[in-house]
PDB file of C-alpha atoms in Angstrom:
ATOM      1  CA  UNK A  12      52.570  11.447 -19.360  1.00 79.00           C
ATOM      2  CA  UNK A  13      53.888  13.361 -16.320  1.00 94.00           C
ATOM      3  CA  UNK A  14      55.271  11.435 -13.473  1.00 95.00           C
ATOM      4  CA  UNK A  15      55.537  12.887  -9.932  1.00 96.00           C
ATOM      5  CA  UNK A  16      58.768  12.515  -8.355  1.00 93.00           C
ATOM      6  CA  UNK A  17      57.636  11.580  -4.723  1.00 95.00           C
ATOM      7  CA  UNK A  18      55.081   9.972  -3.153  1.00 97.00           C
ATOM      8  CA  UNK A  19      51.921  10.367  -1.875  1.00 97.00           C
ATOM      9  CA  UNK A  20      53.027  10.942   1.594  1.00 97.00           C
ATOM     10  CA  UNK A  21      54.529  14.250   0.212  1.00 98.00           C
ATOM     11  CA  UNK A  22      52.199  15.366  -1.811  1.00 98.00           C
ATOM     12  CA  UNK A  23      49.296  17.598  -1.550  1.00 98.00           C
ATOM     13  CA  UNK A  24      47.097  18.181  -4.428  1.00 98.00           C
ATOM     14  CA  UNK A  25      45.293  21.625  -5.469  1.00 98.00           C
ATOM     15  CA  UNK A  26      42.937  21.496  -8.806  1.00 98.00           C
ATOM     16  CA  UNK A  27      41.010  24.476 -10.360  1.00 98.00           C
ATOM     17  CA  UNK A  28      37.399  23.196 -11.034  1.00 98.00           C
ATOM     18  CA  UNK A  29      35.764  24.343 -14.651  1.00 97.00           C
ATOM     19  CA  UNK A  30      38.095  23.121 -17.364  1.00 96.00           C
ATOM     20  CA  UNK A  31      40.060  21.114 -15.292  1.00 98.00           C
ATOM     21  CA  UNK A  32      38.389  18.469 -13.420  1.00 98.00           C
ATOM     22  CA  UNK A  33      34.977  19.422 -15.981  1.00 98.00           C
ATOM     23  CA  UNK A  34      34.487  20.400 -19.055  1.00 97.00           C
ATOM     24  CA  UNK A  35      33.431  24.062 -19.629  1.00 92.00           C
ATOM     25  CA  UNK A  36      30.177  24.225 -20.564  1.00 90.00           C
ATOM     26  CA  UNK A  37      27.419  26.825 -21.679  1.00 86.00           C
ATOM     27  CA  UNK A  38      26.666  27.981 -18.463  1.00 85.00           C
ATOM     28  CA  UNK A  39      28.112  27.500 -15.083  1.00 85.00           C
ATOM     29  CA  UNK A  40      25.342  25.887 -13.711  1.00 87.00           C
ATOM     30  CA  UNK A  41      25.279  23.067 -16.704  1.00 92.00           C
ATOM     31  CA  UNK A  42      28.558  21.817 -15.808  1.00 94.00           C
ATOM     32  CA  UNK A  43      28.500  18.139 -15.313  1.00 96.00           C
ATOM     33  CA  UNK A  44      31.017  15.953 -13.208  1.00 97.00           C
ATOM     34  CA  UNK A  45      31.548  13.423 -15.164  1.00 97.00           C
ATOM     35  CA  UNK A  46      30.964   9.544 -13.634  1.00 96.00           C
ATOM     36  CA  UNK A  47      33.753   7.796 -11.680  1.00 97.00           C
ATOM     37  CA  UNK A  48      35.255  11.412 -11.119  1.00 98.00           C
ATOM     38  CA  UNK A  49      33.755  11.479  -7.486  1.00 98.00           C
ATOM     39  CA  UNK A  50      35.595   8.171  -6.876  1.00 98.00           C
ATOM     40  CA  UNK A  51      39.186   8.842  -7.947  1.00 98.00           C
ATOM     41  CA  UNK A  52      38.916  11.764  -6.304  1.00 98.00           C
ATOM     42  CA  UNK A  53      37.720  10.208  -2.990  1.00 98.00           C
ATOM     43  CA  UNK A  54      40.573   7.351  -3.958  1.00 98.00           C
ATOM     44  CA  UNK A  55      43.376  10.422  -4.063  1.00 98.00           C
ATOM     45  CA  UNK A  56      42.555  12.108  -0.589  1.00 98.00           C
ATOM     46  CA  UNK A  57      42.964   8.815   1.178  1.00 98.00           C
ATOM     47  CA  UNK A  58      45.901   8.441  -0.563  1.00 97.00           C
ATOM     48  CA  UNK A  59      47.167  12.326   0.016  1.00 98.00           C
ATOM     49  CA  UNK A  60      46.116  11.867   3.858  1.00 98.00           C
ATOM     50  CA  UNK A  61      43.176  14.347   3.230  1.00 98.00           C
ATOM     51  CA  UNK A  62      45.923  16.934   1.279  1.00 98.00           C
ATOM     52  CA  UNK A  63      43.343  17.352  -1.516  1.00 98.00           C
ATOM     53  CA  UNK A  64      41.974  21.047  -2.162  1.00 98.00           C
ATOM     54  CA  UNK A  65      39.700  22.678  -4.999  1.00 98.00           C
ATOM     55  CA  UNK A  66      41.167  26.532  -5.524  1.00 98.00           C
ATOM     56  CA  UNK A  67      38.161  27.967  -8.117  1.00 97.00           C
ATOM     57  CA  UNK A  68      36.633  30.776  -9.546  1.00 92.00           C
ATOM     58  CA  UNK A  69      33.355  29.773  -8.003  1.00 93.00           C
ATOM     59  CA  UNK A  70      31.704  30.355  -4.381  1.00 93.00           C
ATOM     60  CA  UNK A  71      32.341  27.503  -2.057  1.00 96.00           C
ATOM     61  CA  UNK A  72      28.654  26.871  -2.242  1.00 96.00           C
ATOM     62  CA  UNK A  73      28.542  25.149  -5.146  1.00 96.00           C
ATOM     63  CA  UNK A  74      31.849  23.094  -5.097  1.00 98.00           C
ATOM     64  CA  UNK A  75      29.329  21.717  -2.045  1.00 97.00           C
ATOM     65  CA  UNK A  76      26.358  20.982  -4.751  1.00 97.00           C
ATOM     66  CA  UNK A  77      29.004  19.662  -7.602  1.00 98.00           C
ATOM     67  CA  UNK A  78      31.788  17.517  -5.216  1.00 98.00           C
ATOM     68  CA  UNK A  79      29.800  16.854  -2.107  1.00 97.00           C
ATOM     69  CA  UNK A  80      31.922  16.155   0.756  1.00 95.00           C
ATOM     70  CA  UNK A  81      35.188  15.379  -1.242  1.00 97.00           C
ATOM     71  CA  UNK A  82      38.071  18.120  -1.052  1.00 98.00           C
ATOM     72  CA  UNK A  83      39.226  18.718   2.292  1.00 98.00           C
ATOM     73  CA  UNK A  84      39.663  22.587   1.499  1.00 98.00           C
ATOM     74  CA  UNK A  85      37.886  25.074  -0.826  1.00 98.00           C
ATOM     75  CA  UNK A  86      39.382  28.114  -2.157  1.00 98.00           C
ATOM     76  CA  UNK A  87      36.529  30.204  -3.631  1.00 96.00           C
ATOM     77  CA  UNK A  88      36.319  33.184  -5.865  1.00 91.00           C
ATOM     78  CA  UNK A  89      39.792  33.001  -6.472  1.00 91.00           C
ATOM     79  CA  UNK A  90      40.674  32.718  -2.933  1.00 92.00           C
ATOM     80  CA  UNK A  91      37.788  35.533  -1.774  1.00 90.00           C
ATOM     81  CA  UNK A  92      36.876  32.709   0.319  1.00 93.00           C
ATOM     82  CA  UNK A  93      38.477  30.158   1.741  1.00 96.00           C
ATOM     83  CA  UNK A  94      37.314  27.251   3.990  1.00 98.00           C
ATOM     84  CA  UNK A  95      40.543  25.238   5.011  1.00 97.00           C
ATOM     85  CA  UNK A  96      38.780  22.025   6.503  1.00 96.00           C
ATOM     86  CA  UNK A  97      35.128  20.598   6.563  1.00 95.00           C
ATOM     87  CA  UNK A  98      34.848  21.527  10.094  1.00 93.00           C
ATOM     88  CA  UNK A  99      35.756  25.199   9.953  1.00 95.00           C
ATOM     89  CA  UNK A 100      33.954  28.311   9.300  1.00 95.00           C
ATOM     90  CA  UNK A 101      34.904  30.607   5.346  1.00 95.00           C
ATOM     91  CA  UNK A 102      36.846  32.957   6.359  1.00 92.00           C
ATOM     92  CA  UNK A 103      36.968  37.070   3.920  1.00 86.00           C
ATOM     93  CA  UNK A 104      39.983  39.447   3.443  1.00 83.00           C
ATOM     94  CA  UNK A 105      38.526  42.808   3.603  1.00 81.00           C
ATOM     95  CA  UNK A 106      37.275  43.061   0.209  1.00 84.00           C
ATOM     96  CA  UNK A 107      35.761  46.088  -1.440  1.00 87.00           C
ATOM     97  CA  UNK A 108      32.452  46.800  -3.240  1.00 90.00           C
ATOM     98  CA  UNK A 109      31.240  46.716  -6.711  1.00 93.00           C
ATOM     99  CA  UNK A 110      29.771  50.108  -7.571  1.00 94.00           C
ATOM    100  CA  UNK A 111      26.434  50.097  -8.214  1.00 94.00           C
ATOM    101  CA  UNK A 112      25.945  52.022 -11.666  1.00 95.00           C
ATOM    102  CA  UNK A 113      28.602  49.552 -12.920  1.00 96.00           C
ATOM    103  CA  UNK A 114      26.403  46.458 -12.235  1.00 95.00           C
ATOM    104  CA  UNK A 115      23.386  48.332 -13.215  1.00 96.00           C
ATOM    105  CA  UNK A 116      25.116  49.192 -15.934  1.00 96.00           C
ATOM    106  CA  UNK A 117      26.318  45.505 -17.341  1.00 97.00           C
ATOM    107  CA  UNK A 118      22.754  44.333 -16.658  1.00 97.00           C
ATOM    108  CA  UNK A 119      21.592  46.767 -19.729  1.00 97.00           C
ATOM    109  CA  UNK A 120      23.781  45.098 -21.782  1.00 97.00           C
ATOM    110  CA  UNK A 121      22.400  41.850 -21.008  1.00 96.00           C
ATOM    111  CA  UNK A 122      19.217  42.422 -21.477  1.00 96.00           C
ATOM    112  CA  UNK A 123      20.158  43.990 -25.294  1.00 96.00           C
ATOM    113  CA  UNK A 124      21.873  40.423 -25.871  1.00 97.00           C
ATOM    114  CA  UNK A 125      20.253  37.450 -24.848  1.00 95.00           C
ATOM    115  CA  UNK A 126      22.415  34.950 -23.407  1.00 95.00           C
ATOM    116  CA  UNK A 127      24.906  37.206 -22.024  1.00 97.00           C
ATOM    117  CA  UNK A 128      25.166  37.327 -18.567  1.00 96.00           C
ATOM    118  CA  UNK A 129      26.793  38.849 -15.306  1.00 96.00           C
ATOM    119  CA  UNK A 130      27.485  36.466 -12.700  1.00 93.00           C
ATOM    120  CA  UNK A 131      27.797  38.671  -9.245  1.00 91.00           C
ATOM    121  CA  UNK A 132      29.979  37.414  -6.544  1.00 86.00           C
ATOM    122  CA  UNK A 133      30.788  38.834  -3.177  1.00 79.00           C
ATOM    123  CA  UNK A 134      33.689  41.233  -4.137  1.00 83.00           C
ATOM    124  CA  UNK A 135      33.581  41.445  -7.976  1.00 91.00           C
ATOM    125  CA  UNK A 136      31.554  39.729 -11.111  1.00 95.00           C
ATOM    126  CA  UNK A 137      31.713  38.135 -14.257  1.00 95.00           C
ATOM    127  CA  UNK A 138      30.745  39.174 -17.206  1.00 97.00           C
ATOM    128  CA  UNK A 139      29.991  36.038 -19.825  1.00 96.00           C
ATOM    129  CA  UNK A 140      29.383  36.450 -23.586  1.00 96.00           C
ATOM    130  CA  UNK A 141      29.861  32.379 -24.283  1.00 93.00           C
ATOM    131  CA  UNK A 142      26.513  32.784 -25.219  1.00 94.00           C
ATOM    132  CA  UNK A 143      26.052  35.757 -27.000  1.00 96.00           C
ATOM    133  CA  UNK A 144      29.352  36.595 -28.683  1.00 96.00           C
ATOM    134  CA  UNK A 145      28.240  40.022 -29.868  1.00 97.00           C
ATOM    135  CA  UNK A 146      28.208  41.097 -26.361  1.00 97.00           C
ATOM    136  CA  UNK A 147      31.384  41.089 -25.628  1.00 97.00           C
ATOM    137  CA  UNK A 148      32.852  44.715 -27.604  1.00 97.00           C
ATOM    138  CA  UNK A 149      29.912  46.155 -25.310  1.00 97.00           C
ATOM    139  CA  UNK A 150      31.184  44.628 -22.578  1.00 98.00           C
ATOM    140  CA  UNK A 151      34.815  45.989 -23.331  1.00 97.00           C
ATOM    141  CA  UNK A 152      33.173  49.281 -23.890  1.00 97.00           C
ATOM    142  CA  UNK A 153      31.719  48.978 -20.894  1.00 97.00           C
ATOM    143  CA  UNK A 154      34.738  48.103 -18.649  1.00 97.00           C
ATOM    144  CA  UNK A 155      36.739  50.755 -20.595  1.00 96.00           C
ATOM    145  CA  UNK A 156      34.936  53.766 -18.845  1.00 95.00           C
ATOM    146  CA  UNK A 157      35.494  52.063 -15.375  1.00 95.00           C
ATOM    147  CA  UNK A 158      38.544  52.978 -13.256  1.00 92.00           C
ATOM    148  CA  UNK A 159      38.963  49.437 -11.253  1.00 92.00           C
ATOM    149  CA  UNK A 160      42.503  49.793  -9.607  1.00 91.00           C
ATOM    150  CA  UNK A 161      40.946  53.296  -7.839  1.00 89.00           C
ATOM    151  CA  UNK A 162      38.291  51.261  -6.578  1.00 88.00           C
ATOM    152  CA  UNK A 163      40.737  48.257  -6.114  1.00 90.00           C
ATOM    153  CA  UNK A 164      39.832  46.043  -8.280  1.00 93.00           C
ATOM    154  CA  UNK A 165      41.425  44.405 -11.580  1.00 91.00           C
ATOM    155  CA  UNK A 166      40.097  43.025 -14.741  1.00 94.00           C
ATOM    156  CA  UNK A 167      40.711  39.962 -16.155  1.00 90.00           C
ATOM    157  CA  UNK A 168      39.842  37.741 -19.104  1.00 93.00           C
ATOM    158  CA  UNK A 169      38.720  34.495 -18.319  1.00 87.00           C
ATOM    159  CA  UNK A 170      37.132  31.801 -20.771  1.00 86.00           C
ATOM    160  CA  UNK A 171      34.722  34.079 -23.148  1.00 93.00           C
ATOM    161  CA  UNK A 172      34.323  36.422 -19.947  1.00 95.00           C
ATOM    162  CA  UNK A 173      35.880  39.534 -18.580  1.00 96.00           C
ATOM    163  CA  UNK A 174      35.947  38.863 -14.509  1.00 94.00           C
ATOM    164  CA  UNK A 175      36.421  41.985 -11.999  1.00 95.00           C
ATOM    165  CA  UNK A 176      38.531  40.935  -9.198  1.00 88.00           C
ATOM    166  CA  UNK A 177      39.472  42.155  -5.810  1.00 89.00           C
ATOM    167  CA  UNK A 178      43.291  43.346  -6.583  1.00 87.00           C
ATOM    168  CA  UNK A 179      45.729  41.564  -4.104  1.00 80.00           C
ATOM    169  CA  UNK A 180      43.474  38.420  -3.708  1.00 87.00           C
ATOM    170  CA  UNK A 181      44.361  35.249  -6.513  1.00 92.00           C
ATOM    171  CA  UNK A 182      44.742  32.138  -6.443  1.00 96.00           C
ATOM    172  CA  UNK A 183      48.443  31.689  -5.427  1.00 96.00           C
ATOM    173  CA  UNK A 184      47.587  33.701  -2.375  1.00 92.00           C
ATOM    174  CA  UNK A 185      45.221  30.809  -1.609  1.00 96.00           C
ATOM    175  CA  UNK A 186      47.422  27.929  -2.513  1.00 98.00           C
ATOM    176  CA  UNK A 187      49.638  29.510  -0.178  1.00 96.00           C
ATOM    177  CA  UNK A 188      47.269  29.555   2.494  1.00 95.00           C
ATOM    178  CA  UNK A 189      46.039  26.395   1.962  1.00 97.00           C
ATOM    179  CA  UNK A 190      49.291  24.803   2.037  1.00 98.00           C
ATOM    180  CA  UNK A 191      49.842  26.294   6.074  1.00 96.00           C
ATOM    181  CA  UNK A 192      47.471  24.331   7.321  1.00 96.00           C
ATOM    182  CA  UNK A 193      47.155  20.398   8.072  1.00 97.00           C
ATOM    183  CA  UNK A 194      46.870  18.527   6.190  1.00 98.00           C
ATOM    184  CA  UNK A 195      48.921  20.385   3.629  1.00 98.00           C
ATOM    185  CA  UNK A 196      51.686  21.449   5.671  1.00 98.00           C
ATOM    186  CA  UNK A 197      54.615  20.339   5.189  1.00 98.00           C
ATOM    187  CA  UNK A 198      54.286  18.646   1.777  1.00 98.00           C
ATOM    188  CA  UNK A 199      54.563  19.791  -1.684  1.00 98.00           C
ATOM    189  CA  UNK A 200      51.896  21.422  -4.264  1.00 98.00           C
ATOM    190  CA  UNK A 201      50.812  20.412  -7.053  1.00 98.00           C
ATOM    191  CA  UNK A 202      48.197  22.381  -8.909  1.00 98.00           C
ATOM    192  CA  UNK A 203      46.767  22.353 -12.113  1.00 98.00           C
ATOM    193  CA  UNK A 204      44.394  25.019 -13.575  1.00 98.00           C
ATOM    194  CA  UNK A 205      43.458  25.533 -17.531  1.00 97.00           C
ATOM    195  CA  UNK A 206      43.025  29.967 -17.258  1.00 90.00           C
ATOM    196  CA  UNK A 207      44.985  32.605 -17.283  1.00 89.00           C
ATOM    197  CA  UNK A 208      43.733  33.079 -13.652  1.00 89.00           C
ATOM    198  CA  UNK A 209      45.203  30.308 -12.343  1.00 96.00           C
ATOM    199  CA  UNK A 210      48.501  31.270 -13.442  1.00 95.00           C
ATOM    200  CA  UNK A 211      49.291  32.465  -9.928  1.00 95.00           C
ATOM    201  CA  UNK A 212      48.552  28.980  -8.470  1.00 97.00           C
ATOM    202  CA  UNK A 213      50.979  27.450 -11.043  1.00 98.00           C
ATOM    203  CA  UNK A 214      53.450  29.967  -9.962  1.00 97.00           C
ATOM    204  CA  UNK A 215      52.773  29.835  -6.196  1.00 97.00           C
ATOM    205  CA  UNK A 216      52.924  26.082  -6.413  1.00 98.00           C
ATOM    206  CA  UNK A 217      56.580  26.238  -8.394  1.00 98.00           C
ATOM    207  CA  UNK A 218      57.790  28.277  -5.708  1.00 98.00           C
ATOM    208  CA  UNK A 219      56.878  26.736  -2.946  1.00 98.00           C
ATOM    209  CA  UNK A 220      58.745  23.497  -4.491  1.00 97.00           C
ATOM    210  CA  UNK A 221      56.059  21.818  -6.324  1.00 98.00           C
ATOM    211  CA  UNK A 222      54.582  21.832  -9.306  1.00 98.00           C
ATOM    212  CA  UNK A 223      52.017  23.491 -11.129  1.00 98.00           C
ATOM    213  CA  UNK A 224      50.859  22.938 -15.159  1.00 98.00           C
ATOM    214  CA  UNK A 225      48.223  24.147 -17.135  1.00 97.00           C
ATOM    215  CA  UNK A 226      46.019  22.620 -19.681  1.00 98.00           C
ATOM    216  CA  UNK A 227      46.238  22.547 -22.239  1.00 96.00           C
ATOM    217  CA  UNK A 228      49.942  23.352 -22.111  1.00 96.00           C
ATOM    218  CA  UNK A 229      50.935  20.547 -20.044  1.00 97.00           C
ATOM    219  CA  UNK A 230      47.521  18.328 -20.884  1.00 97.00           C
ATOM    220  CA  UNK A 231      45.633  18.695 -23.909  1.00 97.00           C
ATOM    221  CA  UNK A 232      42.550  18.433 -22.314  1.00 97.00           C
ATOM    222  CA  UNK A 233      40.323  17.998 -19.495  1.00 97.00           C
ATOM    223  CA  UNK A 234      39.506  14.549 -20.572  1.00 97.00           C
ATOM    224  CA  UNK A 235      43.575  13.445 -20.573  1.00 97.00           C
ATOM    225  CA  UNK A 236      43.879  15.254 -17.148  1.00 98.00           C
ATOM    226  CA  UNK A 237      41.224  13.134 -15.605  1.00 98.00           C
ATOM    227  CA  UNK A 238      42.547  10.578 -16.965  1.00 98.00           C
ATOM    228  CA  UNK A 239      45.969  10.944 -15.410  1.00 98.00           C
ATOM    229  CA  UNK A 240      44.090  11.808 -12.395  1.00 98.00           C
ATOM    230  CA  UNK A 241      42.425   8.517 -12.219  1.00 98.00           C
ATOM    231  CA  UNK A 242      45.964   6.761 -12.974  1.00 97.00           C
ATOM    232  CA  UNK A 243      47.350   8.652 -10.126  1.00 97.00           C
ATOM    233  CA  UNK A 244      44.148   7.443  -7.466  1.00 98.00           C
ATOM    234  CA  UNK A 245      45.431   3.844  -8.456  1.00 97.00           C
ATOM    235  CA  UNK A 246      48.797   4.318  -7.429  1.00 96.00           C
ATOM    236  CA  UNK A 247      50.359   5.006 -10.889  1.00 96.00           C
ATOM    237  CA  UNK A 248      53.023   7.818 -11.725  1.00 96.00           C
ATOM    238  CA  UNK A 249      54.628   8.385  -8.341  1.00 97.00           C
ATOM    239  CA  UNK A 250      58.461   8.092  -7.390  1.00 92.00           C
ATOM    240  CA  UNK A 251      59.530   6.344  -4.430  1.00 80.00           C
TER     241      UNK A 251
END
């Protein structure tokens, strides 16, 4: 298993949410945090002297419903929105807007597959076909006739979804914004995701002198990860 060279004291620690600290499920509102997760967690920011962040795909709002009061910071959207202490206001880039017709236009498809769906968020959407795996050559079809770098915006595939994304806004941008503020300053990342999205935490992470892995290249699961996690919240795998 993967040992960190340093201690806690040096450490910050920066964790995508689905796939990595929860399984993925059907939908992203069945996702279930699974028991004793709330605890190691909790365990790890005393340890990390409050250095522990979730960067997501998700609005801040409902890291808030699933981890109640735990991580210090939340990056959300993919750093769209970012909240860098409890007591602090979320703070927007200038983001641009989703054309109209092309919403209007992925909600037809939806309604010709059930189970599909498009998942809006405040500068972009998702467009899931978990559910209804026919859906998704319409929804390439779709995103085909769409120009998003004019309207800057990028497409990516996520886990059986295509998300639209503000371009210039990812998650190493907000590991690296995260990591100027206290707590974080000062110490080293370490970030783990599971998607190609995170991919720029990973590599933001790496650069900044830390270290960032990827599941399941680095764990084979979510299940071993939280595992490890919960070694790490009882002092286990840390150099001196």
């Amino acid at each position: 298993m993967i040992q960190i060279p340093f201690p806690p004291s040096k450490a910050a620690i920066l964790l995508d949410f689905d796939g990595t600290l929860v399984d993925i499920a059907p939908t992203p509102e069945s996702v279930v945090v699974p028991p004793g997760l709330a605890d190691d967690l909790l365990r790890l920011k005393d340890m990390l002297g409050g250095a522990l962040a979730i960067v997501t795909g998700r609005p801040i709002a409902q890291i808030d419903h699933f981890l109640p009061g735990i991580p210090h910071a939340v990056a959300g959207e993919h750093g769209v929105a970012v909240r860098t202490s409890p007591e602090k206001d979320i703070t927007h880039p200038a983001l641009p807007s989703v054309p109209a017709d092309w919403l209007q236009k992925a909600e037809d498809i939806i309604s010709l597959h059930p189970g599909a769906s498009v998942e809006r968020k405040k500068a972009g959407m998702v467009l899931h076909y978990r559910q209804a795996p026919e859906a998704e050559m319409a929804f390439r079809a779709l995103t085909e006739q769409w120009s998003p770098e004019a309207g800057g915006f990028r497409l990516q595939d996520a886990h059986m979804a295509i998300e639209l994304r503000p371009l210039g806004v990812d998650k190493g941008g907000a590991v690296r914004e995260l990591m100027s503020e206290n707590p974080f300053r000062g110490r080293l990342p370490l970030f783990v995701g599971d998607d190609v999205t995170d991919m720029d935490g990973v590599k933001a992470a790496r650069q900044m002198g830390g270290a960032g892995w990827l599941i399941p290249d680095d764990f084979p699961d979510a299940v071993t990860f939280r595992r490890w996690l919960h070694d790490l919240s009882e002092g286990h795998g840390w150099g001196a």
